[in-house]
Tab-separated table of C-alpha atoms in Angstrom:
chain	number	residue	atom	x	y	z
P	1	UNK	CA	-0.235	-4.456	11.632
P	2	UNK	CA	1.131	-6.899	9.213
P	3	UNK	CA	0.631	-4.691	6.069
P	4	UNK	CA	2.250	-1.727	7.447
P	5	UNK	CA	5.173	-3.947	8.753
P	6	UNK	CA	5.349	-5.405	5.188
P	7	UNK	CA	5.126	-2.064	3.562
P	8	UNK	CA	7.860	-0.303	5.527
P	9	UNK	CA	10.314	-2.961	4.690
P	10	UNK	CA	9.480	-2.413	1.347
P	11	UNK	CA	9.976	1.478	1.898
P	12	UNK	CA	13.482	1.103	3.132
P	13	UNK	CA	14.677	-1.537	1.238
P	14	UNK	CA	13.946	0.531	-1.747
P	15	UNK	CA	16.462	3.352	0.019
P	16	UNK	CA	18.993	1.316	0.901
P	17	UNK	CA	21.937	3.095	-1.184
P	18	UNK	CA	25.253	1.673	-2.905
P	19	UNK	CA	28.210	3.066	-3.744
P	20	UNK	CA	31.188	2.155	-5.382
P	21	UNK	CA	34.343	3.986	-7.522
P	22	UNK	CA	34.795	5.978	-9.783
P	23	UNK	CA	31.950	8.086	-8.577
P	24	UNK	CA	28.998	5.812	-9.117
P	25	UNK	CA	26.091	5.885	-6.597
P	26	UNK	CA	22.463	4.972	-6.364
P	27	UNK	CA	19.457	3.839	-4.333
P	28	UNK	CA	17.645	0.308	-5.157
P	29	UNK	CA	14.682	1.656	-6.336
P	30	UNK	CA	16.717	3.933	-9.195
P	31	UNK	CA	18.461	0.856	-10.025
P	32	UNK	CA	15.494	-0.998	-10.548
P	33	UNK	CA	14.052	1.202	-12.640
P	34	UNK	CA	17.259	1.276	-14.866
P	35	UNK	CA	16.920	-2.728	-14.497
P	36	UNK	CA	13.037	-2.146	-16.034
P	37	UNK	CA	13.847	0.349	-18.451
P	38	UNK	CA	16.531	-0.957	-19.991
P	39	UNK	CA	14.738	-3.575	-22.146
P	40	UNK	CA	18.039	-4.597	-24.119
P	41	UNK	CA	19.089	-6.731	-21.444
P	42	UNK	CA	16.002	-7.653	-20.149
P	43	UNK	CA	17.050	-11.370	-19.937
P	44	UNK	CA	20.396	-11.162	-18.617
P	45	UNK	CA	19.131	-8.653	-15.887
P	46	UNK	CA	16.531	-10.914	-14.261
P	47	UNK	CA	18.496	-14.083	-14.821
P	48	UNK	CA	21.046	-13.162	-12.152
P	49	UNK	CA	20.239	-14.549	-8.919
P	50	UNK	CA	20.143	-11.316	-6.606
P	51	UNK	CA	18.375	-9.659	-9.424
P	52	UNK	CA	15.186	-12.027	-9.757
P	53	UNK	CA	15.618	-13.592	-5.603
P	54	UNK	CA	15.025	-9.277	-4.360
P	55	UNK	CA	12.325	-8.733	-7.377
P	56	UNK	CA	10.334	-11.924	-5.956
P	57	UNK	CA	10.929	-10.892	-2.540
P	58	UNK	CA	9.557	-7.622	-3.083
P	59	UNK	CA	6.775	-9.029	-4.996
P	60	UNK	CA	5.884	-11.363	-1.895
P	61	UNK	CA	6.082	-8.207	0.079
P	62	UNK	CA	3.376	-6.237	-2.097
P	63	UNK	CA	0.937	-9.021	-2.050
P	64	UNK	CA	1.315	-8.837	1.904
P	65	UNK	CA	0.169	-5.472	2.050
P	66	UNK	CA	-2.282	-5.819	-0.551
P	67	UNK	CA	-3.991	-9.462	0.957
P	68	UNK	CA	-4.818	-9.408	4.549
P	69	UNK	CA	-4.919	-12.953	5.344
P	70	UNK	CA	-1.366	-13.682	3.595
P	71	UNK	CA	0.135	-17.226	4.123
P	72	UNK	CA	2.518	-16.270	7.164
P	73	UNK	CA	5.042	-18.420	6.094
P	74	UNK	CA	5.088	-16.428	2.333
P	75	UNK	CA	5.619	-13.816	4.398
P	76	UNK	CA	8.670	-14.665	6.460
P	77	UNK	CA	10.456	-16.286	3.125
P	78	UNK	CA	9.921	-12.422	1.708
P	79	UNK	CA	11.599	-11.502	4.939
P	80	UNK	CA	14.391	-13.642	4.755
P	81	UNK	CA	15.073	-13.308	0.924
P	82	UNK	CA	15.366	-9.166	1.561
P	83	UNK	CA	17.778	-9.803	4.843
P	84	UNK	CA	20.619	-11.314	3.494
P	85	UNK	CA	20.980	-8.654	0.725
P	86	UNK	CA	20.383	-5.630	3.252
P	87	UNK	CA	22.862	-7.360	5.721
P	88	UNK	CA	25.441	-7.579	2.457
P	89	UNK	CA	25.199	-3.763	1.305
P	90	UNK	CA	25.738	-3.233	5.540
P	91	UNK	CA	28.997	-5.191	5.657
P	92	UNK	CA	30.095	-3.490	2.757
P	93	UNK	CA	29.613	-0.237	4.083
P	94	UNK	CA	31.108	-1.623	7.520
P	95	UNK	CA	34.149	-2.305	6.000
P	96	UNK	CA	34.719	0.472	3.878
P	97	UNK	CA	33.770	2.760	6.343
P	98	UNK	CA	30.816	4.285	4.488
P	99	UNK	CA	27.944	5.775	6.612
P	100	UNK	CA	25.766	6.584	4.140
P	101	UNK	CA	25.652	3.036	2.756
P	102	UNK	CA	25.635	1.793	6.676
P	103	UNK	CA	23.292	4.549	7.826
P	104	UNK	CA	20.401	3.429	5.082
P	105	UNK	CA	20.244	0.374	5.671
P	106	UNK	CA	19.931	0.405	9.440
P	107	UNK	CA	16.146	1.419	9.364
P	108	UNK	CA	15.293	-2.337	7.734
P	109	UNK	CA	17.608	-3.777	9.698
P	110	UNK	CA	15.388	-2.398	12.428
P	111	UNK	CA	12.444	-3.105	11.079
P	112	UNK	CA	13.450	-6.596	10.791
P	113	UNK	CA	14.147	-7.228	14.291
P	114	UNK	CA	10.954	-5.706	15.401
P	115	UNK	CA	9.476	-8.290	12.953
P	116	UNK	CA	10.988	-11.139	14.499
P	117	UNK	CA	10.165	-9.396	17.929
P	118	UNK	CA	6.347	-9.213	17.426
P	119	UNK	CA	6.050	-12.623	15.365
P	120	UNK	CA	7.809	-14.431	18.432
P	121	UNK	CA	5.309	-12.817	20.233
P	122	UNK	CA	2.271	-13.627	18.181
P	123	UNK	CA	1.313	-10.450	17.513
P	124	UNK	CA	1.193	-10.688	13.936
């Protein structure tokens, strides 16, 4: 249950879109690749803090739906790094009244709280 938890938050954090004048738009997983492919910058890239915090949370993420028996407290801090930054990109969209930016990141929102849900309930 765990894994598929883990890997759907890594699904829809990956489509959680930005937008921002003139005319510039993308989805974090096109931005990471333009992160990865661009190798001039390489260092200046991952030194920035929501750069390398959402590439280690992501990282945590994989290795929770690869391993089974992952530490569930390695799991949670993969949780909670990813949050903040989704819950950013939604007050963003709140208060610039875009629904596109709002509407994609509502599904990890929700995946979230059922996360919370079923670890208060020791399910996972």
């Amino acid at each position: 249950m765990k894994r598929f938890i883990n890997l759907g938050l890594l699904i829809t954090f990956l489509f959680c879109y930005l937008e921002w004048p003139p005319n510039n738009s993308t989805f974090i997983f096109q931005g990471e690749y333009e992160i990865f492919t661009n190798t001039k910058n390489w260092v200046s890239n991952f030194t920035h803090p929501l750069i390398l915090l959402g590439l280690i949370a992501q990282l945590i993420l994989i290795y929770g739906v690869i391993n089974r028996r992952i530490n569930i407290k390695l799991n949670h801090l993969g949780v909670i790094i990813l949050t903040p930054i989704v819950l950013l990109f939604f007050v963003v969209g709140l208060l610039s009244f875009n629904f596109k930016i709002m509407g994609s990141t509502l599904p990890f929102l929700a995946l979230v709280v059922y996360y919370i849900v079923l670890t208060r309930r020791k399910i996972i």
